[in-house]
Tab-separated table of C-alpha atoms in Angstrom:
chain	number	residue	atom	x	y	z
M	371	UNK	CA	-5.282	16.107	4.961
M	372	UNK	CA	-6.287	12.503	4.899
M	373	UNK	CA	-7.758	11.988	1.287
M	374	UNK	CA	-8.775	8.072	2.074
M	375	UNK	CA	-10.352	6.916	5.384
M	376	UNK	CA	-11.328	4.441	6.996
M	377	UNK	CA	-13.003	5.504	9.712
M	378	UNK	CA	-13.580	2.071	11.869
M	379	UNK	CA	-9.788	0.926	13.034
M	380	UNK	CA	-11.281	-2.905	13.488
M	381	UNK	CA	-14.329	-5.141	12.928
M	382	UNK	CA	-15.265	-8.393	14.607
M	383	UNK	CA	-17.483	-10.740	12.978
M	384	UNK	CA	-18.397	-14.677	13.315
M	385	UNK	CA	-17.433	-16.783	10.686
M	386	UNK	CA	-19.995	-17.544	7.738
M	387	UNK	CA	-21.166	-13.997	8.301
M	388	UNK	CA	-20.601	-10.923	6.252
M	389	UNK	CA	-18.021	-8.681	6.818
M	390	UNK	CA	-18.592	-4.992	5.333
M	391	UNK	CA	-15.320	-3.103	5.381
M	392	UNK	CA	-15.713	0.805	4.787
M	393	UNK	CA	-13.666	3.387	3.145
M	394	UNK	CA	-14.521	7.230	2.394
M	395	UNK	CA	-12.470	9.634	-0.158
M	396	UNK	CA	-12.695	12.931	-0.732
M	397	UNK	CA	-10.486	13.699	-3.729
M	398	UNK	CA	-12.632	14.015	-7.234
M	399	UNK	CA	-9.507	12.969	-9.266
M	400	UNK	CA	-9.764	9.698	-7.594
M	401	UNK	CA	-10.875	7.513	-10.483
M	402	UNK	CA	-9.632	3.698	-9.387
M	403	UNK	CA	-10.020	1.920	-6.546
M	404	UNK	CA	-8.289	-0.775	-4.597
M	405	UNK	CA	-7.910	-3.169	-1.222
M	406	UNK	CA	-5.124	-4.256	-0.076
M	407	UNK	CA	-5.105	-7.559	2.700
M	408	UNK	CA	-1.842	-7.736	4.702
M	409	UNK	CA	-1.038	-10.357	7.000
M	410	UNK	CA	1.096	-9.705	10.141
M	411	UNK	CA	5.380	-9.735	8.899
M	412	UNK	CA	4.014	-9.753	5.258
M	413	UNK	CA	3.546	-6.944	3.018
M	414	UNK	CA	-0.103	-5.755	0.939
M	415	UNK	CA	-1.501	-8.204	-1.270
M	416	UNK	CA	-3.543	-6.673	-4.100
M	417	UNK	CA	-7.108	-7.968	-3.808
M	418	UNK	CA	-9.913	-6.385	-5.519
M	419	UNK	CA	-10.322	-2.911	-7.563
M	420	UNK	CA	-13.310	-0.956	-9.462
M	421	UNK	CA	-13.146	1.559	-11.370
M	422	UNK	CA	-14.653	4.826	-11.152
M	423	UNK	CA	-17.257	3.962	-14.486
M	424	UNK	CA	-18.231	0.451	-12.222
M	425	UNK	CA	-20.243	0.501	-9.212
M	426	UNK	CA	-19.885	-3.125	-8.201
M	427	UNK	CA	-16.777	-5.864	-8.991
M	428	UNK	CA	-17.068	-9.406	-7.735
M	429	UNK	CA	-14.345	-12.257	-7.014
M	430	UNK	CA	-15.502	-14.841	-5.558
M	431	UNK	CA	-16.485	-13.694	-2.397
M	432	UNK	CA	-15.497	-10.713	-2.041
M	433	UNK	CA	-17.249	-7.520	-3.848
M	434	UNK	CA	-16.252	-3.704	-3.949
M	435	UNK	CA	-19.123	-1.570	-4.095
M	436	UNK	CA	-18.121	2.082	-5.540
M	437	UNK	CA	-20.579	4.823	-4.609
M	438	UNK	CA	-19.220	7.986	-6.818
M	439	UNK	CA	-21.729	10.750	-5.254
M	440	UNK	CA	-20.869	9.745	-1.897
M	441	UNK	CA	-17.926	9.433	-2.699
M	442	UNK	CA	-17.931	6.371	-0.585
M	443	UNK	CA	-16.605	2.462	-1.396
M	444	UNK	CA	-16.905	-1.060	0.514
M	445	UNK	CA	-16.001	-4.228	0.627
M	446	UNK	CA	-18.017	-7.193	1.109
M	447	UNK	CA	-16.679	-10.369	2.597
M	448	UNK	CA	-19.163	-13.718	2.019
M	449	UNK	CA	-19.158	-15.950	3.756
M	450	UNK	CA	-16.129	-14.706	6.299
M	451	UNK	CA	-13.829	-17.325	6.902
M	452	UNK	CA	-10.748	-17.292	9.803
M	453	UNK	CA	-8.405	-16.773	7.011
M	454	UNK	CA	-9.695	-13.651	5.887
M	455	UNK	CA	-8.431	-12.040	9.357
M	456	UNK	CA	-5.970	-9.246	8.518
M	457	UNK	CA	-6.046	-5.798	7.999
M	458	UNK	CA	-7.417	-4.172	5.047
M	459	UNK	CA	-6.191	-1.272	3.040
M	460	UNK	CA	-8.709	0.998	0.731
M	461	UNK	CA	-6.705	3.208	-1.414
M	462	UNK	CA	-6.916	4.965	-4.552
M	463	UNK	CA	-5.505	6.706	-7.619
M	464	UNK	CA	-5.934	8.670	-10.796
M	465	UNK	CA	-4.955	7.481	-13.921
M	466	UNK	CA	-2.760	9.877	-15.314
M	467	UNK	CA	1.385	8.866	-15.949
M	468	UNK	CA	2.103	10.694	-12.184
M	469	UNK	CA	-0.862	9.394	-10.365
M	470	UNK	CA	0.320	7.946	-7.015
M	471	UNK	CA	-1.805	5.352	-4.515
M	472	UNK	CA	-3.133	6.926	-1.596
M	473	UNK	CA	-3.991	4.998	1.429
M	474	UNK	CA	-6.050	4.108	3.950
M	475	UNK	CA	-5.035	3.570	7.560
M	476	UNK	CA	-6.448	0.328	7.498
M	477	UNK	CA	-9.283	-1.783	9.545
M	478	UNK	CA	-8.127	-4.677	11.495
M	479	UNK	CA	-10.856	-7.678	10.532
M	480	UNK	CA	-11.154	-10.053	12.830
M	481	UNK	CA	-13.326	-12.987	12.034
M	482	UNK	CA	-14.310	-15.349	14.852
M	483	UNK	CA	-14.511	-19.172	14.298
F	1206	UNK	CA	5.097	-14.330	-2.676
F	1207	UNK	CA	5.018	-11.329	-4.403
F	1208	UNK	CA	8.053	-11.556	-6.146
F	1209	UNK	CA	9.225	-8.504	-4.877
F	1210	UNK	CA	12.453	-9.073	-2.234
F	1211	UNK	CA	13.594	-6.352	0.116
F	1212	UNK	CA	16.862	-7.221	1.913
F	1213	UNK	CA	17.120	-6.648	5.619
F	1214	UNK	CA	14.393	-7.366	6.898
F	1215	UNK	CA	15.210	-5.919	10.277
F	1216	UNK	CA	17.390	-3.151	11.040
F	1217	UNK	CA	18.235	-1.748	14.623
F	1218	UNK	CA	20.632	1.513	14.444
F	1219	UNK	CA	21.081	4.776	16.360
F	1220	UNK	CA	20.616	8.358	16.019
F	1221	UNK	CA	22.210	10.092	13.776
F	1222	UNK	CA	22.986	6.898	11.513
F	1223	UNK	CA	22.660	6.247	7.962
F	1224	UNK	CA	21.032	3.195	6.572
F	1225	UNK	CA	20.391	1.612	3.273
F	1226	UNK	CA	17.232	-0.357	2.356
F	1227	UNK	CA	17.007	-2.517	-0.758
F	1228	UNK	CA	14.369	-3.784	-2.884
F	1229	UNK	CA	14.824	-5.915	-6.175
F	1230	UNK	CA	11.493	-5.653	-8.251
F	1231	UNK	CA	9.759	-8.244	-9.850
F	1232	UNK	CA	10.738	-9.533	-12.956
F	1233	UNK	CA	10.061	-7.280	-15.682
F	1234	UNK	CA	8.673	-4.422	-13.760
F	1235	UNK	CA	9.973	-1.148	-14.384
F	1236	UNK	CA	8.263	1.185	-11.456
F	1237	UNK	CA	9.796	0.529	-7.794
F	1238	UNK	CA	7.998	2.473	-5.206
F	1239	UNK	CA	8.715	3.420	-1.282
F	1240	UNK	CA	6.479	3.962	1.523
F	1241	UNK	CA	6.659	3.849	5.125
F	1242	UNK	CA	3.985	2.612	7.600
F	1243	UNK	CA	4.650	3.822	10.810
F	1244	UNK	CA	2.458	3.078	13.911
F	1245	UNK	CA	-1.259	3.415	13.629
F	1246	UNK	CA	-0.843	5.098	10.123
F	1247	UNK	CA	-1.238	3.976	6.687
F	1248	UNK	CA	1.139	3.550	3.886
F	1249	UNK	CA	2.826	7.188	3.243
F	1250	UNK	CA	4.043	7.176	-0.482
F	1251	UNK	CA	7.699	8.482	-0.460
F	1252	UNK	CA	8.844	8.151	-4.200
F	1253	UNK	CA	8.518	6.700	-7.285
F	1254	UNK	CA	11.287	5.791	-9.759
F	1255	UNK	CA	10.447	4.583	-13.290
F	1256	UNK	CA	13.161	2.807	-15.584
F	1257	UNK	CA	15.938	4.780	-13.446
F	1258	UNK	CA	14.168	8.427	-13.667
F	1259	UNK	CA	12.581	9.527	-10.507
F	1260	UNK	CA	8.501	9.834	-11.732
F	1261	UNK	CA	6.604	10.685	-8.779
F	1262	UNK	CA	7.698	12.093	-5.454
F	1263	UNK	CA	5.422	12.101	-1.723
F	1264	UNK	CA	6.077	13.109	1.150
F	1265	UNK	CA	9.793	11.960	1.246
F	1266	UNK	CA	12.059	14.280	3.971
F	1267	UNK	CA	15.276	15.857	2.513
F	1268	UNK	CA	17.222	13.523	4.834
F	1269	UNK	CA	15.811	10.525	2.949
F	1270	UNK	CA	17.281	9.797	-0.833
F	1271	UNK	CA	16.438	6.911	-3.104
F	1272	UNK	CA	17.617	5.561	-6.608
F	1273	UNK	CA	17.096	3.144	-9.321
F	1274	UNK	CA	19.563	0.912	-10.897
F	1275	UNK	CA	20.458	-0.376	-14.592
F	1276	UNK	CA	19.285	-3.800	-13.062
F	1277	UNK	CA	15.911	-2.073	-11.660
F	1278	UNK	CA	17.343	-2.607	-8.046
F	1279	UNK	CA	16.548	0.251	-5.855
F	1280	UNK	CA	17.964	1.623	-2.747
F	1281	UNK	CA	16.196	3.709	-0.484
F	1282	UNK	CA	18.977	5.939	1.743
F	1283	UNK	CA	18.071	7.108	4.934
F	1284	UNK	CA	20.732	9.526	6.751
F	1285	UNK	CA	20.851	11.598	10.038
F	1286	UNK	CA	17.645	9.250	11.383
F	1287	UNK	CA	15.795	10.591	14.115
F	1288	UNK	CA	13.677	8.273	16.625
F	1289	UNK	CA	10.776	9.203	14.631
F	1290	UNK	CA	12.056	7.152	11.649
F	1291	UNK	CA	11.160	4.291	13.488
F	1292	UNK	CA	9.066	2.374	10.450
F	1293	UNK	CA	7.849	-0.114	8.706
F	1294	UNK	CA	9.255	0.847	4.960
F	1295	UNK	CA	7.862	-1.062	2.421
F	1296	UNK	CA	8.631	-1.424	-1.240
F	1297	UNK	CA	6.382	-2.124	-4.219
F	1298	UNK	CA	6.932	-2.918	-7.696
F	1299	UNK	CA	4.381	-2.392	-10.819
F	1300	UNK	CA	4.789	-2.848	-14.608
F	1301	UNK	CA	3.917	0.292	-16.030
F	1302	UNK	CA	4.346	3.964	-14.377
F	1303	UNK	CA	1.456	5.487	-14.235
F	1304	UNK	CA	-2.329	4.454	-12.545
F	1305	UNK	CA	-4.736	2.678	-12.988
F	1306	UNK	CA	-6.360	-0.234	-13.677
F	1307	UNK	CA	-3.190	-1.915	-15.742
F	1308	UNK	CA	-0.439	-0.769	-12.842
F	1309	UNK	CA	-1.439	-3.060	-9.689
F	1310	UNK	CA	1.563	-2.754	-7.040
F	1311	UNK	CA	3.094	-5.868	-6.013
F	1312	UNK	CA	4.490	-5.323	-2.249
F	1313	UNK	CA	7.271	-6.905	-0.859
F	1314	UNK	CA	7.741	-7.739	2.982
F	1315	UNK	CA	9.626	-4.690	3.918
F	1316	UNK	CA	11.681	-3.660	5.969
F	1317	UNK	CA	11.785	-2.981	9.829
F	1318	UNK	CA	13.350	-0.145	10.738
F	1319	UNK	CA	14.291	0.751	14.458
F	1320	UNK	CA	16.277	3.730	15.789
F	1321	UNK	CA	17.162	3.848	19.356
């Protein structure tokens, strides 16, 4: 039972553009949210997180948007630059002293130049 | 760089082999954690060790041990390995033990792991 998904494997988009990277949970308990961005022979690199009592966290130029009834989070890329090609984890977590991350599968963002 | 090392960084065995993965946290971190990415799937949580004590366990086969050092080190041990260990096996570090918005994971590079 696959508690985070991301349902789209990849997204292509031209640079300068938006990129809108989706990610659907269905545990309640989930109440903190995170991406990951891993480049190829590297490991996850902590990006951006909201918590459950947010519904929107900015850095720069990426934002997580956090919709609790749906149940539903994404994260917005502007502008998109080559760099930013990798593939991004969602994943997420309770707060208690045994809460564990649960993961995505991961989308694959390409962004053109 | 996270800060977080894990030594090899490839490893090519066969069947029935046991191997040993390490990871040295970064400094001052007191959780180490182990998953393992195989193809086309995300990162599967295996365990958790805290200070030395094991705090959270996944979905970690009986075949598959880990432990925590005085020094924070960890090893992860992986005996009898079938083809199907075949992995990416990646571990993470994080100051506190628990979730939340105060324990961010810090990955390392991991480890390839390839049984023919």
């Amino acid at each position: 039972d696959q508690q985070v998904k991301q349902n789209s494997p990849s997204l292509s988009v031209q640079e300068g553009r938006i990129s809108i990277l989706n990610c659907d949970y269905t545990n309640s308990m989930f109440d903190y949210f995170l991406w990951y961005k891993k480049y190829p022979a590297e490991g996850p690199t902590f990006l951006i997180s909201i918590s459950s009592i947010k519904d929107k966290n900015e850095d720069g130029r990426f934002t997580v948007f956090l919709n609790k009834s749906a149940k539903h989070l994404s994260l917005h890329i502007v502008p998109s630059q080559p760099g930013d090609s990798a593939v991004y984890f969602c994943a997420a977590t309770g707060t208690g002293a045994n809460s564990k991350l649960t993961f995505g599968k991961g989308i694959t963002l390409s962004v053109r130049p | 760089d996270s800060g977080v090392t894990q030594t090899p960084k490839h490893l090519i065995t066969a069947t029935g082999q046991r191997v040993t993965l390490r990871c040295s946290p970064r400094s001052g971190d007191l959780s180490v954690y182990w998953y393992q990415q195989s193809l086309d799937q995300g990162l599967q949580f295996l365990i958790q060790y805290y200070n030395g004590e094991e705090r959270a366990k996944g979905n970690i086969l009986e075949r598959f041990s880990a432990q925590q050092f005085p020094d924070l080190h960890s090893e992860l041990n992986l005996s009898s390995l079938e083809l199907g260990d075949s992995a990416l096996y990646f571990c993470a570090s994080s100051s506190r033990g628990g979730g939340g918005a105060k324990n961010i994971q810090y990955f390392g590079a991991g480890t390839r792991l390839s049984v023919l």
